[in-house]
Short mmCIF file of C-alpha atoms (C1' of nucleotides) in Angstrom, two decimals:
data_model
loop_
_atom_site.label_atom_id
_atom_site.label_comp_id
_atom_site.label_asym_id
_atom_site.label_seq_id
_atom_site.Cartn_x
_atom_site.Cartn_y
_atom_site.Cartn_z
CA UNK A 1 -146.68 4.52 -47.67
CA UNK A 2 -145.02 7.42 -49.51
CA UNK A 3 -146.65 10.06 -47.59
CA UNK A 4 -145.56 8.03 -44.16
CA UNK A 5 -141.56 8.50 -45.62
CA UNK A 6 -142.01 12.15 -46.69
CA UNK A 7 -143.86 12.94 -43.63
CA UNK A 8 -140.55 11.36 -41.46
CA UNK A 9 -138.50 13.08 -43.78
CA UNK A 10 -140.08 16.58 -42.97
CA UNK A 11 -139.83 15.51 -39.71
CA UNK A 12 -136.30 14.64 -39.45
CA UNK A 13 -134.71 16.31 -36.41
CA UNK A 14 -131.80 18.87 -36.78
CA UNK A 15 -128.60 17.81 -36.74
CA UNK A 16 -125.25 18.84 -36.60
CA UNK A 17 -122.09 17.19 -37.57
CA UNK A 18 -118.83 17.95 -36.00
CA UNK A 19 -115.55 17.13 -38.18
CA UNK A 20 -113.01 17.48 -35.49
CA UNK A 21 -109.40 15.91 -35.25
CA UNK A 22 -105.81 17.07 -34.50
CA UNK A 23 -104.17 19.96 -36.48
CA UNK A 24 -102.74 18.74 -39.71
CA UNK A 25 -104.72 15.83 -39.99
CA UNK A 26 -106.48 17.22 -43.57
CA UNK A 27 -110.02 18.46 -41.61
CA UNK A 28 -109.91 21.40 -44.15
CA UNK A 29 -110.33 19.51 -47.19
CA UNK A 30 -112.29 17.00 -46.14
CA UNK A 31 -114.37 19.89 -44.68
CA UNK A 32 -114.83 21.09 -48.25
CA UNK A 33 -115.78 18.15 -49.71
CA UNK A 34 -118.36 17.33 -47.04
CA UNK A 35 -120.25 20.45 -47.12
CA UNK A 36 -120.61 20.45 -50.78
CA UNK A 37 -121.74 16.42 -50.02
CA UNK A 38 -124.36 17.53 -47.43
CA UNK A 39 -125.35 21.22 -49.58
CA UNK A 40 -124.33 23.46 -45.81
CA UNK A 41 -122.00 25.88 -45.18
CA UNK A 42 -118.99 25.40 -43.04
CA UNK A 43 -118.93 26.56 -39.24
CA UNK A 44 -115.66 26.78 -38.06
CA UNK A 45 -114.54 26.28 -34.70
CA UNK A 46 -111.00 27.38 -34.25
CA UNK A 47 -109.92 29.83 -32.07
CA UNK A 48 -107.14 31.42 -33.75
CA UNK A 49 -108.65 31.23 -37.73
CA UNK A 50 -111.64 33.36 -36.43
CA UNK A 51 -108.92 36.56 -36.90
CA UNK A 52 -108.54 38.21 -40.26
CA UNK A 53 -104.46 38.54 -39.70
CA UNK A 54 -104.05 35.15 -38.48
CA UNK A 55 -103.94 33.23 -42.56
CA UNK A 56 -100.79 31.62 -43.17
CA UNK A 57 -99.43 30.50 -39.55
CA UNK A 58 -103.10 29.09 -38.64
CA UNK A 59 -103.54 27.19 -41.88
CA UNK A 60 -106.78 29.12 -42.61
CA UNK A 61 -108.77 27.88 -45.54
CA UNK A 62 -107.43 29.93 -48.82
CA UNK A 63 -109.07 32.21 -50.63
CA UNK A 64 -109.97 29.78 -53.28
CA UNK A 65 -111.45 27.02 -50.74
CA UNK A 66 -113.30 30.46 -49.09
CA UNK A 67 -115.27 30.91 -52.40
CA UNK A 68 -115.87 27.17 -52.89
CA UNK A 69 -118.41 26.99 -50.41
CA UNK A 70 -119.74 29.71 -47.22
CA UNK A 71 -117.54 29.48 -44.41
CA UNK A 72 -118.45 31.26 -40.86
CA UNK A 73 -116.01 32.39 -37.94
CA UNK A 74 -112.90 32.74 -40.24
CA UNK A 75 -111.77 35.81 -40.24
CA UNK A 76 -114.40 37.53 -39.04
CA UNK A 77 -112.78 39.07 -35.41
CA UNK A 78 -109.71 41.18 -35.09
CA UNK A 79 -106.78 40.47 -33.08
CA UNK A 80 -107.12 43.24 -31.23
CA UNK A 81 -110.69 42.25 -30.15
CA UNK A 82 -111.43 39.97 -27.19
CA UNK A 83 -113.40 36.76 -28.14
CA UNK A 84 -113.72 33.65 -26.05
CA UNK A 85 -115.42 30.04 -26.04
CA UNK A 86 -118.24 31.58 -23.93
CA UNK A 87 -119.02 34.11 -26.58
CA UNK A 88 -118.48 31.60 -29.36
CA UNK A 89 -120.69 29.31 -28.16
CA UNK A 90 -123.70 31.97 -28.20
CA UNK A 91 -122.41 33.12 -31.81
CA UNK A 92 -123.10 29.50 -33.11
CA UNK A 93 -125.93 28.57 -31.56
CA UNK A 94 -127.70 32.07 -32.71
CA UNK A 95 -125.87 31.23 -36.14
CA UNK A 96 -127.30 27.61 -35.96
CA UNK A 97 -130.83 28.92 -35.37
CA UNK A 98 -130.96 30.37 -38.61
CA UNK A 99 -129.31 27.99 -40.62
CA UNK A 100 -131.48 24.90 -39.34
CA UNK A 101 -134.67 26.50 -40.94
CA UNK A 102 -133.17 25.95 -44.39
CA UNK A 103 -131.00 22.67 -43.83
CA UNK A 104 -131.99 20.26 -41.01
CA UNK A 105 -128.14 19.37 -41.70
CA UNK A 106 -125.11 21.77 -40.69
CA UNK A 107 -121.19 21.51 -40.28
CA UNK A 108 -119.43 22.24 -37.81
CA UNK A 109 -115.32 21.87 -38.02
CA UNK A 110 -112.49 22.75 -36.13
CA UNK A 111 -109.59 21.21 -33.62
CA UNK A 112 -110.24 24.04 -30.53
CA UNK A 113 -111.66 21.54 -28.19
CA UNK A 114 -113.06 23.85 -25.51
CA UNK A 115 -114.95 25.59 -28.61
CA UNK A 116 -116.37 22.42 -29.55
CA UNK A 117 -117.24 21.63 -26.07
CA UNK A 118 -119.22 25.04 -26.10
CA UNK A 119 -121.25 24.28 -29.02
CA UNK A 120 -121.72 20.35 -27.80
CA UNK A 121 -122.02 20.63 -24.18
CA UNK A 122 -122.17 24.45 -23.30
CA UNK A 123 -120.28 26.42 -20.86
CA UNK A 124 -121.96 27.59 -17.78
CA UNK A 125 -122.93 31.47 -17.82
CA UNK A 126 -120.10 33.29 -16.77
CA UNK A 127 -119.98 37.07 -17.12
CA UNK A 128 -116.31 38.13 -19.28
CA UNK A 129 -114.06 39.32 -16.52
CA UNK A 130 -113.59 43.03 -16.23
CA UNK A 131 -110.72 44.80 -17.89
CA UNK A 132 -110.25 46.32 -14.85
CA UNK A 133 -110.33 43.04 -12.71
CA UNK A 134 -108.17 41.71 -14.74
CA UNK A 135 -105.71 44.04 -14.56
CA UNK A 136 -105.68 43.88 -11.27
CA UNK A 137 -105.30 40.32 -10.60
CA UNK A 138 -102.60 40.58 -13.04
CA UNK A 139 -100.67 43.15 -11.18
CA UNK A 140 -100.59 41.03 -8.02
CA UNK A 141 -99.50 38.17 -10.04
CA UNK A 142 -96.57 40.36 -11.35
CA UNK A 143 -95.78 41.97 -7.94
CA UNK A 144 -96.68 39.03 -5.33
CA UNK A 145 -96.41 35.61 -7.28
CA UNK A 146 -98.77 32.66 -7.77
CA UNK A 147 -99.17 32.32 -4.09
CA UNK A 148 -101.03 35.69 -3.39
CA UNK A 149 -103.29 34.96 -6.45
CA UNK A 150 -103.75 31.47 -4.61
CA UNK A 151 -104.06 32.41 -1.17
CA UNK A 152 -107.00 35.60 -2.23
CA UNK A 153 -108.55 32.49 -4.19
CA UNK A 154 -108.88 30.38 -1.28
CA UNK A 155 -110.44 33.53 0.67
CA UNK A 156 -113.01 34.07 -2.01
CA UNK A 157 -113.81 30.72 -3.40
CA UNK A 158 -111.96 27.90 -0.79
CA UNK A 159 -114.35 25.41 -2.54
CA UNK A 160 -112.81 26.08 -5.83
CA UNK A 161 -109.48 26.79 -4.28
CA UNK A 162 -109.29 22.81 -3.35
CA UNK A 163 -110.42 21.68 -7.01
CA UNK A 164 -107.66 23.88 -8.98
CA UNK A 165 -104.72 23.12 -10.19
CA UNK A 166 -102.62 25.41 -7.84
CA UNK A 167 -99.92 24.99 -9.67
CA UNK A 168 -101.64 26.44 -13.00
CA UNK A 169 -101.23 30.23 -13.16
CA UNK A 170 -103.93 30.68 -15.67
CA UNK A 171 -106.81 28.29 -14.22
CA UNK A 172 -106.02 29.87 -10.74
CA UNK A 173 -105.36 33.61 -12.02
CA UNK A 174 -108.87 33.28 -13.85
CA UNK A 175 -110.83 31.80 -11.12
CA UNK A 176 -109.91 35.32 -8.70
CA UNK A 177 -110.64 37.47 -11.68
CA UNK A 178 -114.45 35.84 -12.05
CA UNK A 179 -114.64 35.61 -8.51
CA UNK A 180 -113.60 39.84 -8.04
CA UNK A 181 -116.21 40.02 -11.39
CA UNK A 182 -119.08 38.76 -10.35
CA UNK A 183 -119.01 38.94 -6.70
CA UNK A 184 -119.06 35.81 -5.47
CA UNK A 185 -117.31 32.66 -5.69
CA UNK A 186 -116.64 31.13 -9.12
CA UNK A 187 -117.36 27.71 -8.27
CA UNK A 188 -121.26 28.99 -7.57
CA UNK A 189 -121.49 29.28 -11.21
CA UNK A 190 -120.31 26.22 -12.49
CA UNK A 191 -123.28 23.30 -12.54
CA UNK A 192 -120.63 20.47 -14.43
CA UNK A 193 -123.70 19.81 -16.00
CA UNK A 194 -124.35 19.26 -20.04
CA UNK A 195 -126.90 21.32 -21.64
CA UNK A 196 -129.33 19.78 -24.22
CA UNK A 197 -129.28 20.73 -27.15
CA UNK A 198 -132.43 21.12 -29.54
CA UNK A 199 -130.28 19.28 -32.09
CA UNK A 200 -128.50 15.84 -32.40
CA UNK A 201 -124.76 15.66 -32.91
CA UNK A 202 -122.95 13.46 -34.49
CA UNK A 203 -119.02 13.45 -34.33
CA UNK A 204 -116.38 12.41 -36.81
CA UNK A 205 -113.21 12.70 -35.77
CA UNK A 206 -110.03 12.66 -38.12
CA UNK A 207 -106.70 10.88 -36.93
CA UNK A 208 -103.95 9.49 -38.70
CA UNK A 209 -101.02 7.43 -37.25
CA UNK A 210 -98.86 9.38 -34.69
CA UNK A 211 -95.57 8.97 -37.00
CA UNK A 212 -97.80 10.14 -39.84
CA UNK A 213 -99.29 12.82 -38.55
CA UNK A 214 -96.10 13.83 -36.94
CA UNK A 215 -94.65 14.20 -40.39
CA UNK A 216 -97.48 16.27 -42.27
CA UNK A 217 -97.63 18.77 -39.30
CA UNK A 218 -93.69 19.01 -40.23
CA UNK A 219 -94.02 19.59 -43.93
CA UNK A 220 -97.17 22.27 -43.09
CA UNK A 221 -94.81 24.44 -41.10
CA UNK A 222 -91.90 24.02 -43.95
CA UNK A 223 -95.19 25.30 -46.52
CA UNK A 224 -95.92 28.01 -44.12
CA UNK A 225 -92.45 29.24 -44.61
CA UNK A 226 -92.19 28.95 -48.16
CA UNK A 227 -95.89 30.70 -48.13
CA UNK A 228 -94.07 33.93 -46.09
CA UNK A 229 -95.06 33.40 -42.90
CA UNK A 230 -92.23 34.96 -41.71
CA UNK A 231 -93.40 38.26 -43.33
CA UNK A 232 -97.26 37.56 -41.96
CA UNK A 233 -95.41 37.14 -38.46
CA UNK A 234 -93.21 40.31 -39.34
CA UNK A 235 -96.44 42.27 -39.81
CA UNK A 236 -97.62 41.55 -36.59
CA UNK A 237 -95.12 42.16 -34.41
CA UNK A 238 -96.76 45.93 -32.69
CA UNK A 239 -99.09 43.34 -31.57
CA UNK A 240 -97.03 40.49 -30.30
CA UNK A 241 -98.34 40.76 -26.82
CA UNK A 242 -102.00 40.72 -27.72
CA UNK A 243 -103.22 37.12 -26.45
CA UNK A 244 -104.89 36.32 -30.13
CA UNK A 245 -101.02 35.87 -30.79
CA UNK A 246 -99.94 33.36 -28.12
CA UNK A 247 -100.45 31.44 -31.17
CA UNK A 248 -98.15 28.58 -32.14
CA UNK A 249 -96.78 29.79 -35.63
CA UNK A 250 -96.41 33.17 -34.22
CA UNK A 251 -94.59 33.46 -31.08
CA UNK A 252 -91.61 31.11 -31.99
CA UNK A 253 -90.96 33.93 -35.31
CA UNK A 254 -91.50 36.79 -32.56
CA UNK A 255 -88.82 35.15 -30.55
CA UNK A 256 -86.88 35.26 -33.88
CA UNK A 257 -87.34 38.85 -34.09
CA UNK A 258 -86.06 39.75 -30.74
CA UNK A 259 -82.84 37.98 -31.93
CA UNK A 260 -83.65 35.41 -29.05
CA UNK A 261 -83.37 32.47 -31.71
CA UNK A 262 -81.55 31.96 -34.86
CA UNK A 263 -84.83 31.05 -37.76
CA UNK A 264 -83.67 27.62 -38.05
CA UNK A 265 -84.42 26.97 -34.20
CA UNK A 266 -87.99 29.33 -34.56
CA UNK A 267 -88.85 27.15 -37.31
CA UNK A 268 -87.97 23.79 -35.75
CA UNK A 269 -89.78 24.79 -32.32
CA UNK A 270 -92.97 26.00 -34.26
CA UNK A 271 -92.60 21.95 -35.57
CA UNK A 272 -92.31 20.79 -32.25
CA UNK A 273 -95.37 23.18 -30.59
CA UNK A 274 -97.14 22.10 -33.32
CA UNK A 275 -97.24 18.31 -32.95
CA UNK A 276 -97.52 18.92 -28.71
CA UNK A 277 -100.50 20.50 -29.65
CA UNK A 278 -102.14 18.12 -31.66
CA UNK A 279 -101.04 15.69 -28.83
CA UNK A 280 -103.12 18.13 -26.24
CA UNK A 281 -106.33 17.42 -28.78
CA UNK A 282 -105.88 14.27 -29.09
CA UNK A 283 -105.48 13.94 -24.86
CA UNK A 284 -109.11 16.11 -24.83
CA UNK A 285 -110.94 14.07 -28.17
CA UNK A 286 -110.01 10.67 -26.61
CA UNK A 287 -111.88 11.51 -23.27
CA UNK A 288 -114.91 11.67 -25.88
CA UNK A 289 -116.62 8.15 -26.54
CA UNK A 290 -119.13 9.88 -28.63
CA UNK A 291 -116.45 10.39 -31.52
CA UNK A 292 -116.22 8.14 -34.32
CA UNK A 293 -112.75 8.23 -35.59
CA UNK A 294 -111.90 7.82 -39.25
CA UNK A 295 -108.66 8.17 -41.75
CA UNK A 296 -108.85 11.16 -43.53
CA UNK A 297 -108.93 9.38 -46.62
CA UNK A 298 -111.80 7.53 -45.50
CA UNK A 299 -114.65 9.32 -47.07
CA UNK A 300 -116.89 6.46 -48.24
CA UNK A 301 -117.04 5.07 -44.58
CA UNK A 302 -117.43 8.67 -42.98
CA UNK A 303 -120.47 9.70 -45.47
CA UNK A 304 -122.29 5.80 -44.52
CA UNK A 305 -121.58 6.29 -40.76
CA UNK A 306 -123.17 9.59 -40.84
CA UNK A 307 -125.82 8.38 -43.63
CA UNK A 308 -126.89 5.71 -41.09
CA UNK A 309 -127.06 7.92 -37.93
CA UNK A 310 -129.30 10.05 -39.73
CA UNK A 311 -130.99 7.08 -40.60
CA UNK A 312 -132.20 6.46 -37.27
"C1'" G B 1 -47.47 5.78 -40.46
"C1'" G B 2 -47.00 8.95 -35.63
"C1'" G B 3 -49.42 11.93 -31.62
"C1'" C B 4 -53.61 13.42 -28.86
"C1'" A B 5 -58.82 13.14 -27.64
"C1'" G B 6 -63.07 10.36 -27.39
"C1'" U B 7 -67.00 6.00 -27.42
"C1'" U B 8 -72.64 6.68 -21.46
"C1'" A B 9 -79.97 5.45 -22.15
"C1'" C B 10 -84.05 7.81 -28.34
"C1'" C B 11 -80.49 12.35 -28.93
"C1'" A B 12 -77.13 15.75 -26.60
"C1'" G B 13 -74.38 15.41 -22.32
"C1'" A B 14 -72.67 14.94 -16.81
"C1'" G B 15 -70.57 11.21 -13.90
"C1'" U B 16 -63.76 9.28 -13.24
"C1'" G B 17 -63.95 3.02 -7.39
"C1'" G B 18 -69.39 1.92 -3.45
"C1'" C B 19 -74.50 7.05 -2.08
"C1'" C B 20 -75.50 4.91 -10.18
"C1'" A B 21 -80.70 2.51 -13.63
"C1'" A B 22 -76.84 6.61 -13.94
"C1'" A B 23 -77.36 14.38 -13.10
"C1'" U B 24 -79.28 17.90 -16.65
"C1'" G B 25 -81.46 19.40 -21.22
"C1'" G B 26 -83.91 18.04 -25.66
"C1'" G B 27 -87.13 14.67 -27.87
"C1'" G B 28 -91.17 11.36 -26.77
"C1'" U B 29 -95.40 9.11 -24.05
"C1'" U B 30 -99.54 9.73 -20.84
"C1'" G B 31 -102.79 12.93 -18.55
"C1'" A B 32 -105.54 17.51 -16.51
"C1'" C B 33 -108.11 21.59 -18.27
"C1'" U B 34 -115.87 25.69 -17.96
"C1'" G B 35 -114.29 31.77 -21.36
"C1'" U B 36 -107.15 34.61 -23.00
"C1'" A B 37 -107.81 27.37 -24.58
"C1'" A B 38 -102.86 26.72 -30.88
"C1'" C B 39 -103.58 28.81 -23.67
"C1'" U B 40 -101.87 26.92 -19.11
"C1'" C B 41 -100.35 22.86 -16.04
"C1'" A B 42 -98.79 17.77 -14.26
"C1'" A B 43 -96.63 12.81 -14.32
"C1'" C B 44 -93.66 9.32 -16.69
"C1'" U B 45 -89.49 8.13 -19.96
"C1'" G B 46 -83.89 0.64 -19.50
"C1'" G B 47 -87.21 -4.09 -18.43
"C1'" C B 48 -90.84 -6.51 -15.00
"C1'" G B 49 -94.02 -5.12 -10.64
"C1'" U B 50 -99.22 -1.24 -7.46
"C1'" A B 51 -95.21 -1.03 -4.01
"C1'" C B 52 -90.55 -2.46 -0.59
"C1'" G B 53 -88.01 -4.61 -4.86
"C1'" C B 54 -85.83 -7.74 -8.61
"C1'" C B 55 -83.34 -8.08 -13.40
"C1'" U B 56 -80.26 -6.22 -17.76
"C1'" U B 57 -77.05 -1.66 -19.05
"C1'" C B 58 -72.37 2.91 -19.72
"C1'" G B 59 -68.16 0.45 -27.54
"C1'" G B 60 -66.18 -5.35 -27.44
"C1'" U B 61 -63.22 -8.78 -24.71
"C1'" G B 62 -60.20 -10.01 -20.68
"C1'" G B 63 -58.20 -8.39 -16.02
"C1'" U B 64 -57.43 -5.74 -10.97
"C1'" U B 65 -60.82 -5.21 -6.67
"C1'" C B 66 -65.01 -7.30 -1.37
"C1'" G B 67 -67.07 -3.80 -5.11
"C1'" A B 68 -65.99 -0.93 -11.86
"C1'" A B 69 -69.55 3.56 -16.20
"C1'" U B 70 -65.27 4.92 -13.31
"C1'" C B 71 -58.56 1.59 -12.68
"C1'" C B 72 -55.34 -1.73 -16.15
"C1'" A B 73 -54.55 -4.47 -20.88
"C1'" U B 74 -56.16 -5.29 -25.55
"C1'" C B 75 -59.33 -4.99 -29.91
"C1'" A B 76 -62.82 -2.04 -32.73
"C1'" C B 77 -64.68 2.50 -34.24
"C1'" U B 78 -64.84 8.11 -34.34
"C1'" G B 79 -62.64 13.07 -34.26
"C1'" C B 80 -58.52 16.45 -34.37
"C1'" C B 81 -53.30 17.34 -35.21
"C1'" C B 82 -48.45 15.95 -37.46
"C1'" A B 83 -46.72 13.24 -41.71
#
RNA sequence: GGGCAGUUACCAGAGUGGCCAAAUGGGGUUGACUGUAACUCAACUGGCGUACGCCUUCGGUGGUUCGAAUCCAUCACUGCCCA
């Protein structure tokens, strides 16, 4: 009977739990806590705390919580290079290779949803669009307008062209510049179809009441200030135009800086950006049924949820 | 105490007899989103209804008028100026 138990145990598949949830909500600390719970490092899947400049205005874990337990992806690109959720979702799986063969249990936390998605679901295999593409496709943009972007779109890719958003720059303005990449039309490459993965997920997701929430994301940006962000912001501006910037935190105090805004309004807009885009998560983690949602205070109920999945 | 100005939806703020449930902006809500994603984009925002629509609103009350957020009277409150 015991060797039946320890034989499951050894058997146990892989799995991977994803602490997700709006920003603000308290994922870092809870983060902490669970990885020390669970003995695995922390794999972090936020876009903007992957950059070693980005600290204060992201809310990247401090030096102190760094050395508590291993963290991966923070800090570890610079803003000047390119990085993307196609490229992040190889990094983690290669990362999540490794780490499996000592710890059939791993963490995985963050609030970028398309990251997640990567690591979940995967993205379909798209080569990165050419510099030179890209500037291309931009320089039509500038000189002709969304229309000539949309109307050399529906020449190249008419199936994709009805599907767009036409009215979204980006999506559309992307969609040419794989299209001029790879040769053919973008929607050829995209299958809309999951990939497995040789591990099971489970997801915890972190939400507090809107008000609530609403009010720590608030106080955060008043701690950012009082933790200099405006001299982490100051630091950056040479590279204000670099895209690792379009960062909420960052381009409200650049605004400052060109003497566009007064700091008051920076700081009360960063506020405001800040709780639209924990709205935007919560828009994109709602269309998940797979997430099991939890106060962040709720620890005893999060560590028997995922105590009986594992169970399983 | 006297004079002037004002009171409009969550906020700011247009509207000064019918085309007004009421411009616009902010805030908010909902949603879309397969690689630059803390990006980018959309809808809604007095109530009920899928909709044609119906109902309740523009400080209070009372008038004028076929018809009032708009005109008159009065009361209340707010701001500025003179005392």
């Amino acid at each position: 009977m015991g060797f039946l138990l320890l034989s499951f145990a050894i058997v146990k598949r892989n799995t991977l739990i994803v602490l997700l949830g709006p920003t603000g909500v308290g994922k870092t600390d809870l983060s902490i806590w669970l990885s020390k719970t669970y003995n695995c490092p922390i794999i972090s899947s936020d876009s903007r705390q992957i950059f070693s400049e980005l600290k204060i205005g992201v809310a990247a874990p401090s030096a102190e919580q760094l050395l508590q337990v291993p963290h991966y992806f923070i800090g570890t690109k610079h803003i000047t290079e390119p990085y993307s959720a196609g490229q992040y979702e190889l990094d983690v799986l290669d990362l999540l290779d490794k780490l499996f063969s000592k710890n059939s249990m791993q963490l995985l936390v963050g609030g970028s949803m398309l990251y997640i998605d990567a690591v979940c679901n995967g993205l379909d295999n798209i080569p990165p669009v050419k510099p030179e593409v890209r500037e291309k496709v931009h320089k039509l943009y500038e000189e002709f307008g969304l229309e000539a972007v949309r109307q050399k779109l529906k020449e190249l890719d008419p199936a994709h062209y009805e599907k767009v958003d036409l009215q979204n720059k980006q999506r559309v303005i992307h969609a040419l510049e794989v299209c001029l990449t790879v040769g053919k039309p973008y929607s050829k490459l995209l299958s809309k179809q999951k990939k497995k993965r040789p591990f099971d997920i489970i997801k915890i997701g972190l939400n507090l009441p809107r008000p609530e929430l609403y009010e720590r994301i608030n106080k955060r940006v008043d701690i950012m200030m009082d933790e200099g962000l405006l001299e982490e912001v100051t630091g950056l501006y040479p590279y204000k135009n670099l895209n690792s910037l379009n960062t909420v935190g960052y381009k409200e105090i650049f605004d400052y800086l060109d003497k566009k805004t007064d700091l008051e309004t920076a700081v009360a807009l960063i506020k405001q950006n800040s709780r639209r885009y924990a709205k935007r998560q919560l828009t994109w983690f709602n269309a998940d049924a797979e997430i099991r949602w939890f106060a962040p205070n709720e620890q005893d109920e999060i560590i028997s949820t995922i105590n009986r999945q594992l169970a399983q």
